[in-house]
Short mmCIF file of C-alpha atoms and ligand atoms in Angstrom, two decimals:
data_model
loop_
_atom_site.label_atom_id
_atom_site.label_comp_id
_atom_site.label_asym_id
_atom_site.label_seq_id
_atom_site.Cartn_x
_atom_site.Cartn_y
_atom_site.Cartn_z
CA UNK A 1 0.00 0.00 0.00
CA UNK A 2 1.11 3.09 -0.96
CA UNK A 3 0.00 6.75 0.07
CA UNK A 4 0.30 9.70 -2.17
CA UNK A 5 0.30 7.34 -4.87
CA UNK A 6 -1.62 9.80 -6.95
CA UNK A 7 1.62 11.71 -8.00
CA UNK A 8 5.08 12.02 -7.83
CA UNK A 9 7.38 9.67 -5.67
CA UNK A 10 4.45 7.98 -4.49
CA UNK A 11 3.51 7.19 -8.45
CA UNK A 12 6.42 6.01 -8.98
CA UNK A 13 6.76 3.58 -6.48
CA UNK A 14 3.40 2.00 -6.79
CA UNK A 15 4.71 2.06 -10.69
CA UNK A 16 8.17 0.86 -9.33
CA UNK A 17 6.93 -1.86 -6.85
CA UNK A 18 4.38 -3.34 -9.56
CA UNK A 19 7.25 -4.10 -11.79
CA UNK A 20 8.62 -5.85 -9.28
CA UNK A 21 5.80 -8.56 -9.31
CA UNK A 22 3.99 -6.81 -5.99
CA UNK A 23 -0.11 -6.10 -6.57
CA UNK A 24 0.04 -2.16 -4.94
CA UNK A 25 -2.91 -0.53 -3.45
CA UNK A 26 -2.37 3.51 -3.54
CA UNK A 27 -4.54 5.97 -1.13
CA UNK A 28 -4.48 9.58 -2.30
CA UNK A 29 -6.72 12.42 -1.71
CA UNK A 30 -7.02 12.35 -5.80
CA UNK A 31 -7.67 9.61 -8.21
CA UNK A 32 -4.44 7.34 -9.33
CA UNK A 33 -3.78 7.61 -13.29
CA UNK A 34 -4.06 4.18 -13.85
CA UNK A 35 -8.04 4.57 -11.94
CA UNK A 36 -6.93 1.92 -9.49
CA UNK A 37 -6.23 4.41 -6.32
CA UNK A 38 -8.65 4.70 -3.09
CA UNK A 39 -9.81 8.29 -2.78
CA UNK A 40 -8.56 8.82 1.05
CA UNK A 41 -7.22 11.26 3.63
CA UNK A 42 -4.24 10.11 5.15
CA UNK A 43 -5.54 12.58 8.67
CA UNK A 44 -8.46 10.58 8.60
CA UNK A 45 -8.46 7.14 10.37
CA UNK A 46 -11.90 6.32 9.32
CA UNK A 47 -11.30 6.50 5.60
CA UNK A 48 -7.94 4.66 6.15
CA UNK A 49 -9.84 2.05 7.81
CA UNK A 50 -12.78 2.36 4.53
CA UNK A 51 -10.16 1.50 1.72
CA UNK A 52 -8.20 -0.57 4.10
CA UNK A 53 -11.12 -2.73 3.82
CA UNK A 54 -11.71 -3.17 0.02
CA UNK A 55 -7.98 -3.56 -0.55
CA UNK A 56 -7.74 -6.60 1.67
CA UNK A 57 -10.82 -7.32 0.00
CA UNK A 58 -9.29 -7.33 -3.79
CA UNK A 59 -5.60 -8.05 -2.74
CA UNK A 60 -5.20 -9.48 0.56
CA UNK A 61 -2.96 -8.27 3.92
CA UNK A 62 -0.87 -5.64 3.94
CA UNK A 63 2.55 -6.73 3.32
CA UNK A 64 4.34 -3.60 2.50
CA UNK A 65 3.42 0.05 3.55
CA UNK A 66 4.90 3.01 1.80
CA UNK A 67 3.86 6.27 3.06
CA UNK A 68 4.54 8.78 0.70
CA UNK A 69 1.48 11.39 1.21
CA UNK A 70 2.84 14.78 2.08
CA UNK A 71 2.41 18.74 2.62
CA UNK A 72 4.61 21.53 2.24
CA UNK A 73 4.63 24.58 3.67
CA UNK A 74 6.21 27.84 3.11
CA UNK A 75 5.78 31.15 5.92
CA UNK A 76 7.93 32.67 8.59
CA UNK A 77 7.70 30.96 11.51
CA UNK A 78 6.07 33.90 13.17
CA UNK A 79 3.11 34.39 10.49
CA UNK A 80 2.02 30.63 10.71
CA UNK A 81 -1.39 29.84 12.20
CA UNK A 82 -1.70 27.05 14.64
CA UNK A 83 -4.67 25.62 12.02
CA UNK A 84 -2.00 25.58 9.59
CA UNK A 85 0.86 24.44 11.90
CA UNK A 86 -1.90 21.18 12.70
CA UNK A 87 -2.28 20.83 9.22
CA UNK A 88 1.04 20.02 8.09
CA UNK A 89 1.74 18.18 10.79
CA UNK A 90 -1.37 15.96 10.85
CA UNK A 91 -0.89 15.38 7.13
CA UNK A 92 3.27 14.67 7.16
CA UNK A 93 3.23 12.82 11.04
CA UNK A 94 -0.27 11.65 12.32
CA UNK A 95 -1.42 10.24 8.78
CA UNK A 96 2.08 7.76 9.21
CA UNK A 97 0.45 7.28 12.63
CA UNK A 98 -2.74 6.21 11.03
CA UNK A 99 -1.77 4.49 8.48
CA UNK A 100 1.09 2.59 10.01
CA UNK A 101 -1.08 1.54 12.91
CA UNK A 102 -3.84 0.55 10.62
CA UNK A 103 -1.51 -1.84 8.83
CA UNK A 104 0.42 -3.36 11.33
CA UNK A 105 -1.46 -6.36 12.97
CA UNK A 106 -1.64 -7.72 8.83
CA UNK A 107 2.40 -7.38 9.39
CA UNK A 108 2.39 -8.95 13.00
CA UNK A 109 0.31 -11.71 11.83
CA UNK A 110 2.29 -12.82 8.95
CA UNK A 111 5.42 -12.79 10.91
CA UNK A 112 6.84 -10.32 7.88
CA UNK A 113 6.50 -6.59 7.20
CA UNK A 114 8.00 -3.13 5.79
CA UNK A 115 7.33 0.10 6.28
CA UNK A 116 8.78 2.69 4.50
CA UNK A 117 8.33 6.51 5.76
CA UNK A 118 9.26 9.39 2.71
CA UNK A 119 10.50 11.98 5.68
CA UNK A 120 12.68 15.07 3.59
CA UNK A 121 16.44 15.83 3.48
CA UNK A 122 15.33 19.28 5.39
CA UNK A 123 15.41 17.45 8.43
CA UNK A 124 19.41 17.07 8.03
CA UNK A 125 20.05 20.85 8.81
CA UNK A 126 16.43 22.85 8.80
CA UNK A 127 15.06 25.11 6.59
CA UNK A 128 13.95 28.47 6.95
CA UNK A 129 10.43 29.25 6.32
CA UNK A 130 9.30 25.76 7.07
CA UNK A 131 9.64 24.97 10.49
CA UNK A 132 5.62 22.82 10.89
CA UNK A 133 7.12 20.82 7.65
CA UNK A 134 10.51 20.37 9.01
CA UNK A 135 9.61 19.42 12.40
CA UNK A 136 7.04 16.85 10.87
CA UNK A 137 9.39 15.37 9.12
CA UNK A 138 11.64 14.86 11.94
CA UNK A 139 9.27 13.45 14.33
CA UNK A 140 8.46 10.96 11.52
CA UNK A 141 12.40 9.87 11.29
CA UNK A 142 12.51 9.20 15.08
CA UNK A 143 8.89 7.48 14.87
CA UNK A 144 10.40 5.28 11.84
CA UNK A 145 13.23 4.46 14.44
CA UNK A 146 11.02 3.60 17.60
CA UNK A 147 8.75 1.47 15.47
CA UNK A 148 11.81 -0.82 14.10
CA UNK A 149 12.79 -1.32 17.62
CA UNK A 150 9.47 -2.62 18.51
CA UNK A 151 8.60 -4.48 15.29
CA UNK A 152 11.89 -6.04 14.68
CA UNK A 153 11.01 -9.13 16.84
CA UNK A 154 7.92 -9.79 14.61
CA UNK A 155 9.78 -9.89 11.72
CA UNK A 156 8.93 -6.10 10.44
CA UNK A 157 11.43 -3.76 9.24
CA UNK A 158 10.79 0.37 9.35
CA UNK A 159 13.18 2.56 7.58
CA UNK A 160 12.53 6.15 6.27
CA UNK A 161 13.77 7.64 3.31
CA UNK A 162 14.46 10.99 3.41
CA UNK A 163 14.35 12.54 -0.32
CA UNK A 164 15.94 16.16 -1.63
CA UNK A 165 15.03 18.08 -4.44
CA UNK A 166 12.68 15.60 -6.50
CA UNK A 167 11.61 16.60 -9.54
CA UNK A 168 7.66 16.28 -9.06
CA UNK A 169 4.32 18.23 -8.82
CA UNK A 170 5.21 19.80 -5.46
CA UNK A 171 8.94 20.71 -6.05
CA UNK A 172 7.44 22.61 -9.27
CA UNK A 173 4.49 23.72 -7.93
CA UNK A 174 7.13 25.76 -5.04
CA UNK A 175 9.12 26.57 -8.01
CA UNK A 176 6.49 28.43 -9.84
CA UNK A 177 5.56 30.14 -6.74
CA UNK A 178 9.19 31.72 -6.19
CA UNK A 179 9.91 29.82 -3.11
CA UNK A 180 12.92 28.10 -4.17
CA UNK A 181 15.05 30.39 -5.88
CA UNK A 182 16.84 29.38 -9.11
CA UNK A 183 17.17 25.53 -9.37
CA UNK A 184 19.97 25.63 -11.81
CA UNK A 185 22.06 27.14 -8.49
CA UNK A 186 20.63 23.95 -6.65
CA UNK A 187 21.68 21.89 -9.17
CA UNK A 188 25.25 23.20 -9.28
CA UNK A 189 25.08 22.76 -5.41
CA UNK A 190 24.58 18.73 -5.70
CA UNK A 191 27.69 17.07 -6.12
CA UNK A 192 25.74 14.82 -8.75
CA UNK A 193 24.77 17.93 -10.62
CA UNK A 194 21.12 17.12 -11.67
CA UNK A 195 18.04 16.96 -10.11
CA UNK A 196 16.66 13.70 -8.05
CA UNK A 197 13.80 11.54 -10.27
CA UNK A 198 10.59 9.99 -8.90
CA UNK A 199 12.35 6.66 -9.88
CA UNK A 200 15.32 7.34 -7.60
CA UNK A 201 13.39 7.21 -4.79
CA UNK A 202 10.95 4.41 -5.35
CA UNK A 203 14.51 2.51 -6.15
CA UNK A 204 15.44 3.16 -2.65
CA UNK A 205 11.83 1.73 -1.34
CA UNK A 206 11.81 -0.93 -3.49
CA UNK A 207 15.60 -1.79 -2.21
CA UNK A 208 14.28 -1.84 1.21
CA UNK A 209 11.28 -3.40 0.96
CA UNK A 210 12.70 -6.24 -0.40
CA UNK A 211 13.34 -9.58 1.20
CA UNK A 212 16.96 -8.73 0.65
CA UNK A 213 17.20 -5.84 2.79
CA UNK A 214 15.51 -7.56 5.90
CA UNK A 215 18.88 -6.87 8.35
CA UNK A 216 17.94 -2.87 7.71
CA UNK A 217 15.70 -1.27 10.35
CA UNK A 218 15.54 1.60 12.14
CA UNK A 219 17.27 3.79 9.35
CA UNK A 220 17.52 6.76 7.49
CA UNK A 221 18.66 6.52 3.84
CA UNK A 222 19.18 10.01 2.15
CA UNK A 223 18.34 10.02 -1.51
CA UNK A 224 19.71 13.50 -2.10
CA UNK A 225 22.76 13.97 -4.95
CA UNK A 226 25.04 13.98 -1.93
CA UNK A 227 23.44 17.54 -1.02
CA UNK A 228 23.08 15.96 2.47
CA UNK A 229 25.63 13.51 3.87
P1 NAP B 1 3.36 15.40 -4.68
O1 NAP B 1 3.68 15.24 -6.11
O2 NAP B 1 2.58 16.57 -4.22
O3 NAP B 1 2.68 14.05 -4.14
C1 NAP B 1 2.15 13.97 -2.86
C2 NAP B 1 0.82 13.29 -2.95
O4 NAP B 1 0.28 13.17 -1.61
C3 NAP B 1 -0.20 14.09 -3.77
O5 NAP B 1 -0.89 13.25 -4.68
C4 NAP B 1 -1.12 14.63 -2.70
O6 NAP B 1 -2.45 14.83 -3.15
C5 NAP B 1 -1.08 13.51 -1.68
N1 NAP B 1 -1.61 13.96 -0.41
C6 NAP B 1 -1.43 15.15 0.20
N2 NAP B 1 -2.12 15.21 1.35
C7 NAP B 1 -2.75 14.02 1.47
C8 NAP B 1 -3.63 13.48 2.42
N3 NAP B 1 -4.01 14.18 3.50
N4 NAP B 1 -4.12 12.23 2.25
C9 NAP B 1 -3.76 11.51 1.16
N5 NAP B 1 -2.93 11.96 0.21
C10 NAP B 1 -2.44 13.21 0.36
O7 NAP B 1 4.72 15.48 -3.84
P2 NAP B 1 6.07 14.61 -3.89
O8 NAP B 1 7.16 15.57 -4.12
O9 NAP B 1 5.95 13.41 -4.72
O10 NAP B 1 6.15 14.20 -2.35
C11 NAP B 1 6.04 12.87 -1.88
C12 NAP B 1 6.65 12.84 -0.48
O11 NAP B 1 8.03 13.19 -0.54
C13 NAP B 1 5.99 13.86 0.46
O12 NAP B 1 5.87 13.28 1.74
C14 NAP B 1 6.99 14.99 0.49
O13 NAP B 1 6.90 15.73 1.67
C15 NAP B 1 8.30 14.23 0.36
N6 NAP B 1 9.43 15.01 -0.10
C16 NAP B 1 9.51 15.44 -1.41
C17 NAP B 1 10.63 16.14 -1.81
C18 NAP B 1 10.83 16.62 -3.22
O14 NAP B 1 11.91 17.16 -3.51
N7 NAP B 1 9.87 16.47 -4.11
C19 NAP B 1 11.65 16.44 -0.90
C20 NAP B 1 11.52 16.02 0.39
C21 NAP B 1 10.41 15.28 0.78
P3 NAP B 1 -2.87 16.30 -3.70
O15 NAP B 1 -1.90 16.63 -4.78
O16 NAP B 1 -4.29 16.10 -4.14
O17 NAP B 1 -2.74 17.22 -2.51
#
């Protein structure tokens, strides 16, 4: 299952993971391309719990959760309302919470599970004008590590993957607003000069959701160009 597999790195890892032979459920708050997405809010438990339902329905337990459903937010710290300060938070942290909780006892009784949490490479150093995102983000890196430490004995593995500058819908849509400044500067700032794909993410989930990777918990893999080591 996949959240925020509408668009961008959440696309492509439901795209990603379905190559690899996995049948991938996506929950977004709009309709997946291919038609085959549940229409949910990640903040709200009872329409988690709704498509939870009709996916183990059509597909069975949840084997594999990516959570990839997330808000930005852009305002000086001083000018943001707590209604918008909830907001981000509730959609970056408490929908992980939700969701993660949801799937878990599918996990626990199959004696096999991984979670995978997108967090952001902001939460290496902070970023100005985005403290609510920022400190969502963080609180879902140290959530990823508490749940590995109690999972691990029932055979579940939680790791979050922390992206930076991905090319996709919301990276543009702060572009076009004038929040991030000239990207061509970013780019010459990442010591792999380009910008990060979808597909270099979902690689990274699909790495560690595999059976391969089942001696990794409790970590946090930048995906970043090397703009964050
Ligand atoms: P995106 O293209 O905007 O995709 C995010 C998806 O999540 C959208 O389809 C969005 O739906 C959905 N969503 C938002 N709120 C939701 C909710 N309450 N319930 C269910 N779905 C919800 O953004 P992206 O860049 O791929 O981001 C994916 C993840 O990576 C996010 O967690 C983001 O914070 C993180 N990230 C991205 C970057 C980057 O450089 N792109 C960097 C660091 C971290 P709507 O479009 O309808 O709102």
């Amino acid at each position: 299952m996949v959240t925020g597999g509408s668009s961008g790195i959440g696309r492509a890892v439901a795209e990603r993971l379905r190559a690899d032979g996995h049948r991938v459920a996506t929950i977004d708050l709009a309709p997946s391309p291919n038609g085959h997405g549940h229409i949910a809010d990640v903040t709200r438990r009872e329409q988690i719990d709704a498509a939870l339902e009709a996916i183990r329905a059509e597909l069975g337990p949840v084997g594999i959760l990516v959570n990839a459903a997330g808000l930005d937010g852009f305002t000086a710290f001083a000018d943001i309302t707590f209604d918008a300060w909830r907001r981000v938070v509730d959609v970056n942290l408490n929908g992980v919470f939700h969701t993660a909780q949801a799937v878990l006892p599918d996990m626990v009784a199959a004696g096999w599970g991984r979670i995978v949490n997108i967090s952001s490479s902001s939460t290496h150093s902070g970023v100005p004008y985005m403290s609510h995102y920022v400190a969502a983000k963080s609180a879902v890196n140290g959530l990823t590590k508490s749940l590995a430490l109690e999972y691990g004995p029932f055979g579940i593995t939680v790791n979050a993957v922390p992206p930076g500058f991905i090319d996709t819908p919301m990276l543009r849509s702060a572009e076009g607003r004038g929040l991030l400044g000239d990207i061509n500067d970013t780019i010459e700032a990442t010591p792999v000069r380009r910008m990060g794909r979808p597909e270099d993410i979902a690689a990274a989930c699909a790495f560690l959701a595999s059976e391969e990777a089942g001696y990794i918990t409790g970590q946090i893999l930048g995906v970043n160009g090397g703009r964050n080591t």
